[in-house]
Coordinates of C-alpha atoms and ligand atoms in Angstrom, one line a residue:
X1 CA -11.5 32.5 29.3
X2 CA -8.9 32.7 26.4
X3 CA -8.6 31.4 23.3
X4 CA -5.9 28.9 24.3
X5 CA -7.8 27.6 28.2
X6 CA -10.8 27.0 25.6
X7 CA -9.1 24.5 23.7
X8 CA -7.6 23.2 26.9
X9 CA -10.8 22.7 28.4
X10 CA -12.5 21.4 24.7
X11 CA -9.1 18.9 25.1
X12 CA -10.5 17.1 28.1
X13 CA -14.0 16.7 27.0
X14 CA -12.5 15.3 23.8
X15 CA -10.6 12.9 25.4
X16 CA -13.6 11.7 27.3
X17 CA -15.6 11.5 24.4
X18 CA -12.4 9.4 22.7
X19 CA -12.7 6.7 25.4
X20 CA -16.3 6.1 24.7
X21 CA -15.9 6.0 20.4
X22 CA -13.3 3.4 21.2
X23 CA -15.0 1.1 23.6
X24 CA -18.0 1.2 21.4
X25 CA -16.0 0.9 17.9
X26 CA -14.2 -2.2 19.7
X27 CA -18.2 -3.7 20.7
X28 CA -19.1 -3.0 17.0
X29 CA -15.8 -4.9 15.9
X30 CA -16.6 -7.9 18.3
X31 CA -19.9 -7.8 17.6
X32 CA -19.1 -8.2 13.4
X33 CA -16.5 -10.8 14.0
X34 CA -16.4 -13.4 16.4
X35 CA -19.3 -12.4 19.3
X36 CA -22.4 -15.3 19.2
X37 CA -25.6 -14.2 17.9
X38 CA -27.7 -14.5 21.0
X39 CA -24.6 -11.6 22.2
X40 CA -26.9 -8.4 21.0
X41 CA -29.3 -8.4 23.8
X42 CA -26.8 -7.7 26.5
X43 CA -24.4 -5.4 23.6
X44 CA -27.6 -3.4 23.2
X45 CA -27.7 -2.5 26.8
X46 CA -23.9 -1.1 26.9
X47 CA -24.2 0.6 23.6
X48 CA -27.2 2.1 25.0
X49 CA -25.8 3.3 27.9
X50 CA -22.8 4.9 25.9
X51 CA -24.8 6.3 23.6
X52 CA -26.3 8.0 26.3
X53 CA -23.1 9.1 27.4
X54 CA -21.9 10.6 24.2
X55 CA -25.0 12.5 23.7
X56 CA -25.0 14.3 27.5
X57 CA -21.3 15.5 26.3
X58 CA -22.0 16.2 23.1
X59 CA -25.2 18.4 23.7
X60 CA -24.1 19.4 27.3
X61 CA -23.7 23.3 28.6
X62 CA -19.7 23.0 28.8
X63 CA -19.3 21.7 25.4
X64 CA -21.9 24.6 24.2
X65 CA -20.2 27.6 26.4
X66 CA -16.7 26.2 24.6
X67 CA -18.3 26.4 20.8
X68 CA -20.2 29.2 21.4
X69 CA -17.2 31.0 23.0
X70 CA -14.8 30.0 20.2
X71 CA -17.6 30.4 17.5
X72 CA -17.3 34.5 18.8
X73 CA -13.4 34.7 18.9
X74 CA -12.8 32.8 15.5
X75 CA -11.0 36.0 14.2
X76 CA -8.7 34.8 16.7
X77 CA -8.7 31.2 15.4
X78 CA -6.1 30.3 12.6
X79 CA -7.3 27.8 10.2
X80 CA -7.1 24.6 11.5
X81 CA -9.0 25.5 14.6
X82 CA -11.3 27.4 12.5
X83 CA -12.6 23.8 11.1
X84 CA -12.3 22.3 13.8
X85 CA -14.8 24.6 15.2
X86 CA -17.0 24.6 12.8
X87 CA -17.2 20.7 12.8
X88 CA -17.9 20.9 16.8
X89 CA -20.5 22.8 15.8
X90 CA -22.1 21.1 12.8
X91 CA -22.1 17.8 15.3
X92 CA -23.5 19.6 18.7
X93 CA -26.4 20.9 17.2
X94 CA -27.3 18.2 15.1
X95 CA -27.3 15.8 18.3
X96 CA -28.9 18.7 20.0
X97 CA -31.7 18.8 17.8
X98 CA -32.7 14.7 18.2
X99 CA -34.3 14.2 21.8
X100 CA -32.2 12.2 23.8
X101 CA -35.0 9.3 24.1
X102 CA -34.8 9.0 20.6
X103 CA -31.2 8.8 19.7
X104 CA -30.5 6.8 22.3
X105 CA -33.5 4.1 20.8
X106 CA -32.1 4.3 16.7
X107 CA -28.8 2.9 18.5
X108 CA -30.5 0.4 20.3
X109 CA -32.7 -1.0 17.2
X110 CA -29.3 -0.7 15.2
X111 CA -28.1 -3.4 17.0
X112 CA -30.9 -5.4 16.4
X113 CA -31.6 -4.7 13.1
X114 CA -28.1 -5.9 12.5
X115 CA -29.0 -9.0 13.8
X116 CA -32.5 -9.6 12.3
X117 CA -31.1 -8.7 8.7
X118 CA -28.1 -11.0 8.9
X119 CA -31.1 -13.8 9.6
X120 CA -33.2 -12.2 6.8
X121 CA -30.0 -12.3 4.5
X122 CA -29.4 -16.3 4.9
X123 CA -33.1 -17.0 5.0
X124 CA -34.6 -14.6 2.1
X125 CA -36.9 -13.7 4.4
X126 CA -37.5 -9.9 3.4
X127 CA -40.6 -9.6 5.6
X128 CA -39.0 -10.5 8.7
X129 CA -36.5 -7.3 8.2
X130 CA -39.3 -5.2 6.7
X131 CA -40.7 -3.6 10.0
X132 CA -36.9 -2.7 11.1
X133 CA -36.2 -1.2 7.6
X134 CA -39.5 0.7 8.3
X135 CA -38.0 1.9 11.5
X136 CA -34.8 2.8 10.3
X137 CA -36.1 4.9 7.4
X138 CA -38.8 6.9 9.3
X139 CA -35.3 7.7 12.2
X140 CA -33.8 9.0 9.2
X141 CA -36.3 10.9 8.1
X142 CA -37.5 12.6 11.3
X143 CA -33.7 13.1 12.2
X144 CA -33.1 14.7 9.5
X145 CA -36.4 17.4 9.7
X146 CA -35.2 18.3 13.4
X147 CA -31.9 19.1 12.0
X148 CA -32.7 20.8 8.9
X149 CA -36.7 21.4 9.2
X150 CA -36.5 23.3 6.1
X151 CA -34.2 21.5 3.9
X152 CA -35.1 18.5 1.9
X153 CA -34.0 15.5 3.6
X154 CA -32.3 13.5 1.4
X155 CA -30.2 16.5 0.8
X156 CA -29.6 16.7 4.5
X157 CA -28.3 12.7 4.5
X158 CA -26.7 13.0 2.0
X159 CA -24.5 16.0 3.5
X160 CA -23.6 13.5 6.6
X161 CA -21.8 11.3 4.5
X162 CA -20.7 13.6 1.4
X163 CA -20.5 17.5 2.6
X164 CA -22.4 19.8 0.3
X165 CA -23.5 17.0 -1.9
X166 CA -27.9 17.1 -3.0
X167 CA -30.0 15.9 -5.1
X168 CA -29.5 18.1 -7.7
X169 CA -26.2 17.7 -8.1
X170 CA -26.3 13.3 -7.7
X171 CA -28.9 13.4 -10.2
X172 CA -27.1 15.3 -12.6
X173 CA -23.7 12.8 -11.8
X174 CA -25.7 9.5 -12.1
X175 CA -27.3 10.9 -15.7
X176 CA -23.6 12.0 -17.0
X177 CA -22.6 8.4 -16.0
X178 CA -25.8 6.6 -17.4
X179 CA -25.2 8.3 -20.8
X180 CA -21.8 7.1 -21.1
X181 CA -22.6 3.6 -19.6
X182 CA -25.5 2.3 -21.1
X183 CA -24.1 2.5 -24.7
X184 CA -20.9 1.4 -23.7
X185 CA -22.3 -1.8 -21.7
X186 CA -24.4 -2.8 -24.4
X187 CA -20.9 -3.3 -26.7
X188 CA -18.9 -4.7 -24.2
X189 CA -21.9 -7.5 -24.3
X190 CA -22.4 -7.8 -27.2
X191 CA -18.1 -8.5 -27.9
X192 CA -17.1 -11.8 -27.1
X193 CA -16.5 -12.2 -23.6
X194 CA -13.1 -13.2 -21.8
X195 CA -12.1 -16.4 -19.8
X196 CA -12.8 -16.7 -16.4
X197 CA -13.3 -20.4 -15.1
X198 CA -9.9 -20.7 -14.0
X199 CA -10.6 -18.2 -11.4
X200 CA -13.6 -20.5 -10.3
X201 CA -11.4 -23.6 -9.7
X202 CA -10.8 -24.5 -6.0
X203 CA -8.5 -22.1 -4.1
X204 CA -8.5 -23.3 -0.3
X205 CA -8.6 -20.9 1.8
X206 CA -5.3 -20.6 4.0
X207 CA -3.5 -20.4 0.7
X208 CA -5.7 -17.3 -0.4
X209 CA -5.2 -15.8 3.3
X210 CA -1.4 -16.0 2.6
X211 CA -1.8 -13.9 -0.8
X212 CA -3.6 -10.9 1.2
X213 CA -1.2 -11.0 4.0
X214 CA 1.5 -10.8 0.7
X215 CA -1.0 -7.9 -1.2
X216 CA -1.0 -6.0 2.7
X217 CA 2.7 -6.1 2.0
X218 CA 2.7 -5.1 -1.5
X219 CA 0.4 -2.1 -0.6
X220 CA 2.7 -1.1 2.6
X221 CA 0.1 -1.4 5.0
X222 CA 2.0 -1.1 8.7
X223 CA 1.1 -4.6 9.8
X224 CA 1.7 -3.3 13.9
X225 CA -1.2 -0.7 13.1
X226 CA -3.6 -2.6 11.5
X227 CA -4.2 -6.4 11.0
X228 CA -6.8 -8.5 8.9
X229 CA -9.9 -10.1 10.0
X230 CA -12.8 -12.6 8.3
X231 CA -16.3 -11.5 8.3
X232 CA -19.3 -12.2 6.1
X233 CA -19.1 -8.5 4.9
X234 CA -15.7 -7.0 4.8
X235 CA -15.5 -3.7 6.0
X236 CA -12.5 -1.2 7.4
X237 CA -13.0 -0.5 11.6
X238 CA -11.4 2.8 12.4
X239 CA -10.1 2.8 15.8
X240 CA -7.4 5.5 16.1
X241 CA -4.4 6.1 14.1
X242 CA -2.6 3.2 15.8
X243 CA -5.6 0.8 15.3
X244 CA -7.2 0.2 11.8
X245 CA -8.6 -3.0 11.2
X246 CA -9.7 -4.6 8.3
X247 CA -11.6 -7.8 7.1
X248 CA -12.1 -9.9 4.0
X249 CA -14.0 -12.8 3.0
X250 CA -13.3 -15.9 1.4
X251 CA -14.7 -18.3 -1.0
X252 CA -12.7 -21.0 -2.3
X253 CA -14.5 -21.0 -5.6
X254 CA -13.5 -17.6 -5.9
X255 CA -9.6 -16.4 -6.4
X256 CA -10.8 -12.4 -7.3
X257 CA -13.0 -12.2 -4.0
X258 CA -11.0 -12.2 -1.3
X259 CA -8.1 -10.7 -2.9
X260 CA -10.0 -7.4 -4.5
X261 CA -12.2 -7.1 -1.2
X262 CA -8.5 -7.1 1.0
X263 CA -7.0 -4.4 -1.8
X264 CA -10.9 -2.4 -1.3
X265 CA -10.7 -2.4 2.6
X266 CA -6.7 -1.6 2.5
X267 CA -7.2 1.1 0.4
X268 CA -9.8 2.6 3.2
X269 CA -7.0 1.5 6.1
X270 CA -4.0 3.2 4.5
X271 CA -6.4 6.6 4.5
X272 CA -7.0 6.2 8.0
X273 CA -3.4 4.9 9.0
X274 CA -2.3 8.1 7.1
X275 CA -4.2 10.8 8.8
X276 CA -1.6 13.6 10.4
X277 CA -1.3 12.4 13.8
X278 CA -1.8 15.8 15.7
X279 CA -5.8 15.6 15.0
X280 CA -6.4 12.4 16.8
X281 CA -9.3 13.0 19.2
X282 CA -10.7 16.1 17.1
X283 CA -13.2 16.0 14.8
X284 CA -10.3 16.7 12.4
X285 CA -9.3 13.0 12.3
X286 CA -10.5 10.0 10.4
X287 CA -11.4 10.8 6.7
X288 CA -13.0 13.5 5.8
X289 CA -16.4 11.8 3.9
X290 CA -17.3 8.5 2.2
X291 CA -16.9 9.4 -0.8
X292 CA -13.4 10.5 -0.6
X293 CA -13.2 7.1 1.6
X294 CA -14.4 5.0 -1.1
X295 CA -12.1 6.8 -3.3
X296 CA -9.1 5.9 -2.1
X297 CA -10.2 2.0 -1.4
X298 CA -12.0 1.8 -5.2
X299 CA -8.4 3.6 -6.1
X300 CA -6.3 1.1 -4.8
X301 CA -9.3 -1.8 -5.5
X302 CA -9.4 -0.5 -9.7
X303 CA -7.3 2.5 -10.4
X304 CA -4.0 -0.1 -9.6
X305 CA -5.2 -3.5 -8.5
X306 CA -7.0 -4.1 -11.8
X307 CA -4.5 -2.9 -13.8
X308 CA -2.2 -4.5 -16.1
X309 CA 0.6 -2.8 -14.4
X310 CA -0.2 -4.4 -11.2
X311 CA -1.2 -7.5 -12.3
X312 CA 1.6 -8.2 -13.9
X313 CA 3.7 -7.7 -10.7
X314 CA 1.6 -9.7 -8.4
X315 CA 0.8 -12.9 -10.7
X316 CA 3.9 -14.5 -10.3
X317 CA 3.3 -14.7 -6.6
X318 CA -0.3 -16.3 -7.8
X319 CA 1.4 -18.8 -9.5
X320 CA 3.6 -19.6 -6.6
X321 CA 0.8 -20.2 -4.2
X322 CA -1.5 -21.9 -6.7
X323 CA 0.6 -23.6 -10.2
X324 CA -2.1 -26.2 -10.3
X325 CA -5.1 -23.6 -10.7
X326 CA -3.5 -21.2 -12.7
X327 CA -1.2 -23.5 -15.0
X328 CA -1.4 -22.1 -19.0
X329 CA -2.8 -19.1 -17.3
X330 CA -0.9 -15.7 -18.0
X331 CA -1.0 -12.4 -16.1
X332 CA -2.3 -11.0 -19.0
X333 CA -5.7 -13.6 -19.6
X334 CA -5.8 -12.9 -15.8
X335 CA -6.1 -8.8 -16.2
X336 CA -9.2 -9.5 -18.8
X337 CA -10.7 -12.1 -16.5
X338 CA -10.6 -9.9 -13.2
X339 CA -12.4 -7.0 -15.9
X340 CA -15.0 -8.9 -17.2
X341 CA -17.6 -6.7 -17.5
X342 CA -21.1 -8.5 -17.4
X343 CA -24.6 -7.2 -15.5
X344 CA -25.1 -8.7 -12.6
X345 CA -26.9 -9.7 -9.6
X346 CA -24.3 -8.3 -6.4
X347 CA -22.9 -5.0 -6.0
X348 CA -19.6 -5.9 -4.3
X349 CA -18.9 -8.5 -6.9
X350 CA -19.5 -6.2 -9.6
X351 CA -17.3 -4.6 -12.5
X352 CA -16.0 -1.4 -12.9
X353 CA -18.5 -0.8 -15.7
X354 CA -21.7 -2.0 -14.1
X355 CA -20.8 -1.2 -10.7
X356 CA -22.5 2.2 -10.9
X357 CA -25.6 1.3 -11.8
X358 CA -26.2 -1.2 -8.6
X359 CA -25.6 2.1 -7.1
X360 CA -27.6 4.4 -9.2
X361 CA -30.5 1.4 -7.9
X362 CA -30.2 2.2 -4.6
X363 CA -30.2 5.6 -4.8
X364 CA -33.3 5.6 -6.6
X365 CA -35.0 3.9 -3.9
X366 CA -33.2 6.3 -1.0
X367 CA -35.0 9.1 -2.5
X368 CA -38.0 7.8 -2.9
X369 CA -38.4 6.2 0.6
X370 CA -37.4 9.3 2.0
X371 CA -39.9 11.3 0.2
X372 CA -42.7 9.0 1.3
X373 CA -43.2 8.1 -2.1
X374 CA -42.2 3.9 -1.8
X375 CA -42.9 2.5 1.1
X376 CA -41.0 0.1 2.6
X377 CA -43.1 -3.2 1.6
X378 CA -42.9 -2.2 -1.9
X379 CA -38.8 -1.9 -2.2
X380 CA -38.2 -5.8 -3.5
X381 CA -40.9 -5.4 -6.4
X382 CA -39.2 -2.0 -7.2
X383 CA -35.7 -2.8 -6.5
X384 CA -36.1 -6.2 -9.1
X385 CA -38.2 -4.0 -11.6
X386 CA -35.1 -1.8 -11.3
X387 CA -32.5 -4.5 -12.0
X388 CA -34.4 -5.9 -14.9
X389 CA -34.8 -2.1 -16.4
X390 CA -31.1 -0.9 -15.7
X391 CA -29.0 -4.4 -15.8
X392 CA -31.0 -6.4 -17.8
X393 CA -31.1 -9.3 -14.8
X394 CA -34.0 -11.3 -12.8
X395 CA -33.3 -10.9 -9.5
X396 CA -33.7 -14.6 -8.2
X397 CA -34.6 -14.2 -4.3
X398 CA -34.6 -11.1 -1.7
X399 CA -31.2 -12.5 -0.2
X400 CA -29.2 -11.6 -4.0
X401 CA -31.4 -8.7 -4.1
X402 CA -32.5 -6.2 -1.4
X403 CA -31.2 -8.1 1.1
X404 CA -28.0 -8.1 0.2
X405 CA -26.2 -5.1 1.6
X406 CA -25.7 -4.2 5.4
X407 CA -26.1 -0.4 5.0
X408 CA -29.9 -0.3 5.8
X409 CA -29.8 -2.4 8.7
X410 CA -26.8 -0.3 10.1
X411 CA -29.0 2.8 10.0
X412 CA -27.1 4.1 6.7
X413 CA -29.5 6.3 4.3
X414 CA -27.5 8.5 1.9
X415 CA -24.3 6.4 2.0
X416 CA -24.6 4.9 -1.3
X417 CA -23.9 7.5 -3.7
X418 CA -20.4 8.2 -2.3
X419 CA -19.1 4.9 -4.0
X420 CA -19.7 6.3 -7.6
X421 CA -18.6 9.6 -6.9
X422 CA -15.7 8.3 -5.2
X423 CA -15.2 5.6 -8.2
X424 CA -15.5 8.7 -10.8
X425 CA -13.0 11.0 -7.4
X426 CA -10.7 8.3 -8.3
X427 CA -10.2 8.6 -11.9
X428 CA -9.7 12.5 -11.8
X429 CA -7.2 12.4 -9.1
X430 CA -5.1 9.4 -10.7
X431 CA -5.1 11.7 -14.1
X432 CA -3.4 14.1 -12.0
X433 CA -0.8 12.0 -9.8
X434 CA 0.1 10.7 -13.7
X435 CA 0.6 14.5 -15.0
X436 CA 3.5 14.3 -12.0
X437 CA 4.4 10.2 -12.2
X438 CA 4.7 7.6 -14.5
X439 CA 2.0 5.8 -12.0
X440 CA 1.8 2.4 -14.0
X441 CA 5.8 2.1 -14.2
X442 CA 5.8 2.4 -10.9
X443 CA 3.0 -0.3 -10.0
X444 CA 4.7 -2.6 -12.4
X445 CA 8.2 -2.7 -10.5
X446 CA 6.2 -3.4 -7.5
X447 CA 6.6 -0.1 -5.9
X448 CA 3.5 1.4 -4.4
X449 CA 5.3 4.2 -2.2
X450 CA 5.3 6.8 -4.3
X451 CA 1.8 6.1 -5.2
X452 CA 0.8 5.8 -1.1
X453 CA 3.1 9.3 -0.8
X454 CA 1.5 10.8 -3.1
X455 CA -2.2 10.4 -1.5
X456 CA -0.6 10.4 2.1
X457 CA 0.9 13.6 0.9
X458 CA -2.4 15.4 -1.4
X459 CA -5.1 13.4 0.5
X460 CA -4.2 11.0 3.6
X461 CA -2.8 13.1 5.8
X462 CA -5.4 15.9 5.9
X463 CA -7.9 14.2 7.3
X464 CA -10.9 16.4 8.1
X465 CA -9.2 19.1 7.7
X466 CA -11.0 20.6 4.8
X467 CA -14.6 19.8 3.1
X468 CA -14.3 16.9 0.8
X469 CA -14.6 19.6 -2.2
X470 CA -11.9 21.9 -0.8
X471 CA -9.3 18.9 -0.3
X472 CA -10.2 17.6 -4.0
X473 CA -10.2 20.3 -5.9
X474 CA -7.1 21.5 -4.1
X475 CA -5.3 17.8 -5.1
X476 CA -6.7 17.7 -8.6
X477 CA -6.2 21.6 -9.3
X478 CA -9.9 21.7 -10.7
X479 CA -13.4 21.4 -10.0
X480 CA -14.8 17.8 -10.0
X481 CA -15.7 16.5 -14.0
X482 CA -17.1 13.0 -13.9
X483 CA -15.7 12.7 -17.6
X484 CA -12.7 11.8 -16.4
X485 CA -14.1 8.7 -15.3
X486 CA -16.4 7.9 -18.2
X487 CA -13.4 8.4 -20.5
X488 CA -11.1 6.0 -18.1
X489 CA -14.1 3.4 -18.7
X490 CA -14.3 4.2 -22.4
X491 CA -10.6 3.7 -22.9
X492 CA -10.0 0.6 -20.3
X493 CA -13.0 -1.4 -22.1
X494 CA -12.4 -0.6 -25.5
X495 CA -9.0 -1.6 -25.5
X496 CA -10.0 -5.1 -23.3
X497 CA -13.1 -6.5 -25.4
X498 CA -11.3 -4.5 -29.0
X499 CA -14.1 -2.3 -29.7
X500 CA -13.7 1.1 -31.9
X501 CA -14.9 4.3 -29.7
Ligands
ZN1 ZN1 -15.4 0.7 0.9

């Protein structure tokens, strides 16, 4: 075998493996948006049975002879196959090291779980999720020890969803950030705080779905590759690079909502919709970790869409689509409202300030859980003790508290973190595009393509090609310095609520 009938033969199992990621990324898309809730029995069974599938090609003898045969010619491999390799490899013998029986069941309860928690959510009925949350913790835990046996493993979760990342280093992130943020959150406070009823007058709801068909726009999202969905929780479904979807919520009490959730989730599609073609069906598509994910949607989400800059462009279009609600208002009492910075009870809802801290929470408990330090029944007393101590808020009930995010039930231990270091990603990398742009005068004319060819160009189109800290250190021309960020919030803040740094 050579080099080249290697990749030929690694070609077809790829595109066998491709036909099963879609089908089961299009059941989880159905299943989030408009399937019934009695649906998951009969889902279970098919996701099963491609679960099944996936693992006897991921773990089978022709995809191992391939690897292993590549693996002992790489001096022949140039780069790109090099990674692509090495990615294989990473994801065969992490598979291989879960029995079958056993992978197979943690997709099977996810689909449950799902389920059950979404009950749990609208009923505050913690106890009713707890023996599912037990489940999916003690999957993770023993998952990760037949991967890694040696390794901690939280470090080994947290290296599924950020490469390289541990412990060590989150811990010594969250601290730079809780030393920067607790003093400044307790002035912000203390200042007198902005106006924002008029964003809590009625807004109905076709009108708000017009103004994130017209913020797509703004953004330059190809409507024929990726459309716009309603779901409790928005999230962005990566299909292939032809077929990102994306979904929002909305509440007509709430103008920000919808509007900053549909900037969020088309921040994550424009990544994906940007990835270099050529890599489809290789482990080199899709983006390269979640924290470089989140970076880009929290870029677009806070970097630009809460900036005066692109305020200012977009509020005359407000006032087109609602003069009643926003009459008196300006652009500019709208910039402070959409930055009020206030602890509070959700984590999507949150402010730029605070928003770390919700996640600093959860990763708190993460650790803990998988150390066998907390268990399970415990996690509501700690996670309100938690909010109290870091926030200053009483958590009313389990559904605005523990409840109220759908990584758990989805199986996701580890995930958390990546949305402050992609929040902190972001303000590094936007310091840089601004060394080479003038990145607000081009938000305020409206003009977002240099922005989205920027990233397409430094970020986007890479896709897995290199480890998350290769691909942002090579963008940003430095090593990662979370004081980029805390000076961003310093600045941002002290100039909104006038305080003197
Ligand atoms: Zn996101």
């Amino acid at each position: 075998m050579t080099v080249q009938q290697a990749f030929e033969r690694l070609r077809k199992i790829q595109q066998e493996l491709f036909v099963y990621n879609y089908a089961m990324n299009i059941i989880h898309y159905d299943a989030d948006t408009v399937a019934p809730p009695a649906s998951y029995v009969c889902r279970g069974e098919v996701l099963s049975a491609f679960t099944e599938k996936e693992y006897e090609i991921t773990t089978g003898d022709e995809m191992k002879s391939i690897v292993a045969f590549l693996i002992e010619h790489k001096d022949e491999l140039d780069g790109v196959q090099k990674r692509e390799v090495e990615l294989l490899n990473k994801e065969a013998e992490y598979v291989s090291s879960i029995p079958k029986d056993e992978y197979v069941a943690f997709t099977s309860l996810l689909n449950e779980a799902s389920v059950v928690w979404h009950n749990a959510k609208a009923n505050n009925d913690f106890e009713s999720f707890r023996p599912f949350l037990e489940k999916i913790v003690d999957y993770n835990r023993r998952f990760a020890k037949y991967y890694k046996p040696d390794k901690d493993p939280y470090d080994t979760l947290l290296d599924q969803y950020e490469e390289g990342l541990n412990k060590e280093q989150a811990d010594n992130f969250f601290n730079t950030l809780k030393e920067h943020i607790v003093p400044l959150l307790k002035k912000v406070t203390e200042a007198p705080q902005p106006d924002t009823s008029f964003l809590h007058k009625h807004y109905p709801k076709e009108k708000q779905a017009e103004l994130s068909e017209y913020v797509m726009a703004v953004m330059g999202i190809d409507k024929q590759r990726c459309i716009l969905g309603t779901t409790e929780h928005p999230f962005t479904t990566n299909v292939c690079t032809s077929d990102v979807r994306i979904t929002t919520h909305y509440y007509e009490d709430d103008l920000a909502s919808a509007f900053y959730s549909t900037v969020h989730e088309g921040g994550h599609a424009l990544y994906e919709l940007g990835v270099d073609p050529a890599y489809e069906k290789t482990p080199l598509t899709g983006g390269v970790s979640m924290g470089i994910h989140e970076c880009q949607s929290r870029f677009f989400e806070n970097l630009i869409g809460r900036s005066r800059a692109f305020i200012g462009f977009v509020f005359p279009k407000m006032k087109e689509l609602f003069p009643e609600q926003l009459e008196g208002v300006t652009a500019e009492d709208f910039y402070k409202a959409v930055n009020k910075a206030q602890p509070s009870l959700i984590r999507t809802e949150a402010d730029e300030l605070t928003y770390a801290l919700h996640v600093l929470i959860r990763y708190e408990i993460e650790k803990e859980l998988i150390a066998e330090r907390l268990e399970v029944k415990d996690v509501p007393q700690v996670w309100n003790a938690k909010y109290k101590e870091y926030l200053g808020v009483d958590v009313p009930d389990d559904t605005h508290g523990v409840l109220q995010d759908s990584h758990w039930s989805g199986g996701s231990i580890g995930y958390f973190p990546s949305y402050a270091l992609g929040s902190a990603y972001g303000a590094q990398i936007f310091a840089k595009m601004n060394s080479e742009m003038d990145v607000y005068g081009e938000v305020a004319s409206g003009n977002l393509a240099k922005v989205e060819g920027w990233l397409r160009e430094n970020i986007f189109r890479h896709g897995s090609r290199y480890s998350p800290k290769t691909l942002f250190e090579s963008c940003v021309g430095s090593s990662f310095d979370p004081i980029f960020f805390t000076d961003y919030l310093e600045n941002k803040f002290s100039d909104i609520y006038g305080l003197d740094k």
